PDB file of C-alpha atoms in Angstrom:
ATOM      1  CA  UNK P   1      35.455 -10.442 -42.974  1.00 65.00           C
ATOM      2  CA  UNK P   2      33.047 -10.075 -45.841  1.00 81.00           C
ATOM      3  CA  UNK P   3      35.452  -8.200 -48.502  1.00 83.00           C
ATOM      4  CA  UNK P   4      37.104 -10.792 -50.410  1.00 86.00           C
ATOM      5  CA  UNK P   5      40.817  -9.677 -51.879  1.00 82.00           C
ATOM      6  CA  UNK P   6      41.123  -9.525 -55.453  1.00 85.00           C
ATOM      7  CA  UNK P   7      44.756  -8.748 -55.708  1.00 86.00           C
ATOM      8  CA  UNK P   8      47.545  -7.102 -54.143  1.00 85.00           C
ATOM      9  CA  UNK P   9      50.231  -5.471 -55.450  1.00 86.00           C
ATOM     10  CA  UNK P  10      53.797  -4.074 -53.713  1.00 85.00           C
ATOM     11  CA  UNK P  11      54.071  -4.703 -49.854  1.00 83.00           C
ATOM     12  CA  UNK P  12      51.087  -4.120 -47.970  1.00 80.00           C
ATOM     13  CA  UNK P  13      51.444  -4.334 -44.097  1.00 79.00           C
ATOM     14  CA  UNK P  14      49.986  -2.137 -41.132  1.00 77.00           C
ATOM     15  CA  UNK P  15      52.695   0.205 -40.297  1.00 80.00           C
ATOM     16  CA  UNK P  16      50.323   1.727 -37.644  1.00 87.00           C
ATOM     17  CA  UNK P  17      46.598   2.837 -36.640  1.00 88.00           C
ATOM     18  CA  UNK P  18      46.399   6.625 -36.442  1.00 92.00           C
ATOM     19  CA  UNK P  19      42.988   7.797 -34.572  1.00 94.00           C
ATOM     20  CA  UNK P  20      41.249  10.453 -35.605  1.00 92.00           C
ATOM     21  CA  UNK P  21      42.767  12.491 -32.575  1.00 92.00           C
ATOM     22  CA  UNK P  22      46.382  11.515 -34.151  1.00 94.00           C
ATOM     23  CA  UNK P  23      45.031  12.685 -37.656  1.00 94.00           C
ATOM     24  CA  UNK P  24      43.706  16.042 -36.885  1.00 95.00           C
ATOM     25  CA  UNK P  25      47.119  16.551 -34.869  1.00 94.00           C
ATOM     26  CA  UNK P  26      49.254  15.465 -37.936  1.00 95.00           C
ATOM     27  CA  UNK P  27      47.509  17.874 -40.418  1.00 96.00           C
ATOM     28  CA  UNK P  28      47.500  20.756 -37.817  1.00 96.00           C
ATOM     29  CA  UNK P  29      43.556  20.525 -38.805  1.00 96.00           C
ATOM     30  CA  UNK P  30      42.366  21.978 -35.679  1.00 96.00           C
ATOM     31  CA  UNK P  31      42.575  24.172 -32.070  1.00 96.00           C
ATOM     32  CA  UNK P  32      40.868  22.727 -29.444  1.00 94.00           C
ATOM     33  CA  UNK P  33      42.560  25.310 -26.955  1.00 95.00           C
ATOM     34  CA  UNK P  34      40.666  28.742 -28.842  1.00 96.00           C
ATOM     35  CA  UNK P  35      37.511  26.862 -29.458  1.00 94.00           C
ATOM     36  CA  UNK P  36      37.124  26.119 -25.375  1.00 95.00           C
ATOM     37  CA  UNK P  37      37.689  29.311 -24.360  1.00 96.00           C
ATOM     38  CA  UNK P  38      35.180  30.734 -27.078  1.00 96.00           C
ATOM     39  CA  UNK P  39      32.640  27.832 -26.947  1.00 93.00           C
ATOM     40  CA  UNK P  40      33.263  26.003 -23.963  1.00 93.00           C
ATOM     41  CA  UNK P  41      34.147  22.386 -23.460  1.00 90.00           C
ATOM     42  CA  UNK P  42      34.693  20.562 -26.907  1.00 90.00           C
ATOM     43  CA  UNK P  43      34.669  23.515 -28.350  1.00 93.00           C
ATOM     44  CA  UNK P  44      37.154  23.753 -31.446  1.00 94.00           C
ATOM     45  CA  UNK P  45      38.204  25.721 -34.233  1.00 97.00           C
ATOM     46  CA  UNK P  46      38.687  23.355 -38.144  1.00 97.00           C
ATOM     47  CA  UNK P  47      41.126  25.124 -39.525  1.00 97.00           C
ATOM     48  CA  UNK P  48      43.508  24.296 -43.150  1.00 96.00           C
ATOM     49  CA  UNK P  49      43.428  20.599 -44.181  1.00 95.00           C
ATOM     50  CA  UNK P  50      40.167  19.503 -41.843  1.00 97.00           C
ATOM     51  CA  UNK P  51      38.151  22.262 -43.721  1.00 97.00           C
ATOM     52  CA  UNK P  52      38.722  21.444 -46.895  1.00 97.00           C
ATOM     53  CA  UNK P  53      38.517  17.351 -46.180  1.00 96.00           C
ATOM     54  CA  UNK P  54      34.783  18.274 -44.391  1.00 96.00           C
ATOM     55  CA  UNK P  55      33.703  20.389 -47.836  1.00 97.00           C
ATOM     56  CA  UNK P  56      34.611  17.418 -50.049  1.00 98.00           C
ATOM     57  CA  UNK P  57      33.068  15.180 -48.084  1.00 97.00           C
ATOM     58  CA  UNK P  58      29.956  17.519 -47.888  1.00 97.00           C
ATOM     59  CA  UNK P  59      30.482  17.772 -51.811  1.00 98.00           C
ATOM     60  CA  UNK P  60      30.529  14.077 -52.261  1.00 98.00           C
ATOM     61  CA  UNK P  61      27.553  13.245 -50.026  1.00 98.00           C
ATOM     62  CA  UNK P  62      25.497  16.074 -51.959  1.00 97.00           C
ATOM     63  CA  UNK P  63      26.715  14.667 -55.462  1.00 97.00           C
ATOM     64  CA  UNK P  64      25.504  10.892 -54.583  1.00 98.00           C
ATOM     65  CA  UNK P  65      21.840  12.338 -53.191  1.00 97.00           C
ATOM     66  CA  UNK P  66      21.707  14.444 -56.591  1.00 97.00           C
ATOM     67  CA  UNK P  67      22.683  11.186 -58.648  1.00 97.00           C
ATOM     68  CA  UNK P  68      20.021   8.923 -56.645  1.00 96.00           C
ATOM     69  CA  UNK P  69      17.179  11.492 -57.381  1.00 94.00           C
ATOM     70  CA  UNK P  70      17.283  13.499 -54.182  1.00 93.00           C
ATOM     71  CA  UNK P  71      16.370  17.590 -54.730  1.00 92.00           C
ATOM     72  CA  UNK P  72      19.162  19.049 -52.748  1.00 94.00           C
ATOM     73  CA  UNK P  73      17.950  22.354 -50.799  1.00 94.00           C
ATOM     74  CA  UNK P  74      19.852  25.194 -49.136  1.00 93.00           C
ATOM     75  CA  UNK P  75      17.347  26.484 -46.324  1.00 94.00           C
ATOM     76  CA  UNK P  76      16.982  29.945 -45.496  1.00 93.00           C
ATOM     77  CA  UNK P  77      17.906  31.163 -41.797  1.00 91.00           C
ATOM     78  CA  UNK P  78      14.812  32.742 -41.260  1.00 90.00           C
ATOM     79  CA  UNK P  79      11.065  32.499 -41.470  1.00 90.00           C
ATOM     80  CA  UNK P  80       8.065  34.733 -41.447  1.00 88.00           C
ATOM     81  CA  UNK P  81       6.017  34.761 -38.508  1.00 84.00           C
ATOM     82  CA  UNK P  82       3.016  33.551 -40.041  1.00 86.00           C
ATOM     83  CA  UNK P  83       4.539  30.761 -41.698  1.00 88.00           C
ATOM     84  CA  UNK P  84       6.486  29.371 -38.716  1.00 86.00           C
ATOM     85  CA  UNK P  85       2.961  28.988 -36.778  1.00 83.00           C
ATOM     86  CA  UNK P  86       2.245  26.231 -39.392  1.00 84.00           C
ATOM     87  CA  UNK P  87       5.177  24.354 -38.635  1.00 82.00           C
ATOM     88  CA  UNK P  88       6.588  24.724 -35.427  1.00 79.00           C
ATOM     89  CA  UNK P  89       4.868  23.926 -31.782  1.00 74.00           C
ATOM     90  CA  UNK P  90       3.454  27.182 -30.187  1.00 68.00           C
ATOM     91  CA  UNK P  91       5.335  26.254 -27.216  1.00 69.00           C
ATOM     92  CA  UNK P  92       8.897  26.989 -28.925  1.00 66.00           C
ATOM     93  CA  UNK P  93       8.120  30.128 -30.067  1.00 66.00           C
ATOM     94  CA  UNK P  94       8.389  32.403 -26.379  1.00 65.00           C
ATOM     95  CA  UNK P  95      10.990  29.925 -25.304  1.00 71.00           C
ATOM     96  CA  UNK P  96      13.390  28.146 -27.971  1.00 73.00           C
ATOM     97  CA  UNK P  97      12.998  30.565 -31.108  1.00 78.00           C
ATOM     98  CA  UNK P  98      15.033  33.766 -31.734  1.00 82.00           C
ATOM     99  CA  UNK P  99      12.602  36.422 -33.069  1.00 82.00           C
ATOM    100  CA  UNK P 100      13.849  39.202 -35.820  1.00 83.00           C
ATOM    101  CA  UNK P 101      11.674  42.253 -36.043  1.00 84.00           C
ATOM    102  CA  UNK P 102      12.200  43.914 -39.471  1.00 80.00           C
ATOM    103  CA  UNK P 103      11.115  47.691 -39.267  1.00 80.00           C
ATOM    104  CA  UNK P 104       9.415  48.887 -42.203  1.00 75.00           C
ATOM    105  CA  UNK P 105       9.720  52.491 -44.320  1.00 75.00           C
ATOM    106  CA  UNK P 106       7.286  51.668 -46.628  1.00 72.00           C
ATOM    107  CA  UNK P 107       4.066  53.971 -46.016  1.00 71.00           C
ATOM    108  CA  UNK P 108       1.696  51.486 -48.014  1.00 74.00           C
ATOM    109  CA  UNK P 109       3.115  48.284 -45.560  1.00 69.00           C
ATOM    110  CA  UNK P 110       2.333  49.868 -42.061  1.00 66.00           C
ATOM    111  CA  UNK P 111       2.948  47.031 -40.052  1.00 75.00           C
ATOM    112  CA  UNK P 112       6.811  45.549 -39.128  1.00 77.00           C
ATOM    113  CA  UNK P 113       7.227  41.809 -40.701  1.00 82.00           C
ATOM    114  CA  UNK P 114       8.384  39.431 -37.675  1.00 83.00           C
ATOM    115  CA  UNK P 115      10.704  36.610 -38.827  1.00 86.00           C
ATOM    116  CA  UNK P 116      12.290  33.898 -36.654  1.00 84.00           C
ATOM    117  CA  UNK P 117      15.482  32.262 -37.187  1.00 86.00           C
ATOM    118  CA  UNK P 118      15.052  28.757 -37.961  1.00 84.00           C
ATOM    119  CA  UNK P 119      16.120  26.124 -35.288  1.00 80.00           C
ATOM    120  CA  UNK P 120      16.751  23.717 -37.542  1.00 84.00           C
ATOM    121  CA  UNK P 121      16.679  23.339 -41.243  1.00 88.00           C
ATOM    122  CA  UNK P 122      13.394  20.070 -40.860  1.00 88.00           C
ATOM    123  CA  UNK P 123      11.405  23.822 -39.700  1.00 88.00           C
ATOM    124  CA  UNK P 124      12.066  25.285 -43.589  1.00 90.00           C
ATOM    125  CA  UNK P 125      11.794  22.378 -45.458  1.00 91.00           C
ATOM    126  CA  UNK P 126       8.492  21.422 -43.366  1.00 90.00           C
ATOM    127  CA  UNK P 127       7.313  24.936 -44.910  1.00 91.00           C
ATOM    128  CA  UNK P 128       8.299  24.035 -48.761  1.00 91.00           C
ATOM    129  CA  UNK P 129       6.203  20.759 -48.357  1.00 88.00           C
ATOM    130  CA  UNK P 130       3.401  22.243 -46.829  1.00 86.00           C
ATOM    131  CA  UNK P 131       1.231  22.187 -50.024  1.00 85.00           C
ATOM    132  CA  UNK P 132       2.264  19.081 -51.566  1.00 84.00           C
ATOM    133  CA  UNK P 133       0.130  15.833 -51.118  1.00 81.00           C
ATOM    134  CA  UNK P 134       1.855  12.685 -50.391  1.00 75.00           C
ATOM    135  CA  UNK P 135       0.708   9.328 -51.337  1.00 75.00           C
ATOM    136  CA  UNK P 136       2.413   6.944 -49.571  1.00 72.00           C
ATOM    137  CA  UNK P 137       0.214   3.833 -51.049  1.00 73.00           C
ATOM    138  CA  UNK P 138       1.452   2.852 -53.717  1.00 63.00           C
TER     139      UNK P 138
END
């Protein structure tokens, strides 16, 4: 209601509304029948046309945070042990967290390093902040 039409140019008329159902279908983009079995309910596979539509949207979403300023990060999957205790509850750790145990050959190092994989990527970036002072008065 608010976009006011500049011009128009050749015939322009709804030939029809596709949903996004009738989209993915069109493009053979994805199969919902594999990804159930393997994932359960809602489960599906993106697959040709979908994937690469997703990455350029990723790419175009990463492009306009770059241009406004944002530093763009790619977390790692895990954390050391001693590090995620600063930035997760204790209470996730037994129950929600996934722990690695990395053995370790070297003679000087006698202990194993413990990692955890990351829940979600707020737990990493929490950890790259953790030094920096804020001041949110301005």
């Amino acid at each position: 209601d608010f976009n006011k039409i500049e011009r128009i140019f050749g015939d322009c008329y709804i030939r029809k509304i596709y949903s996004h159902i009738d989209l993915i279908h069109m493009i053979d983009g994805h199969d919902s029948e594999r990804g159930a079995l393997i994932a359960g309910p809602r489960g599906y596979f993106m697959k040709g046309p979908a994937v690469f539509l997703e990455q350029a949207i990723i790419q175009l979403a990463l492009r306009v945070l770059n241009d406004k300023g944002f530093e763009i990060l790619y977390t790692p999957f895990f954390i050391r042990k001693e590090i995620m205790q600063e930035v997760a509850q204790l209470s996730q750790f037994d129950e929600e967290l996934y722990e690695v145990v990395c053995k370790n050959d070297k003679p000087d190092e006698p202990t194993d390093e413990v990692k955890y994989f990351i829940a979600t990527s707020e737990q990493a970036i929490a950890a790259f902040h953790r030094f920096v002072n804020v001041n949110l008065n301005p």
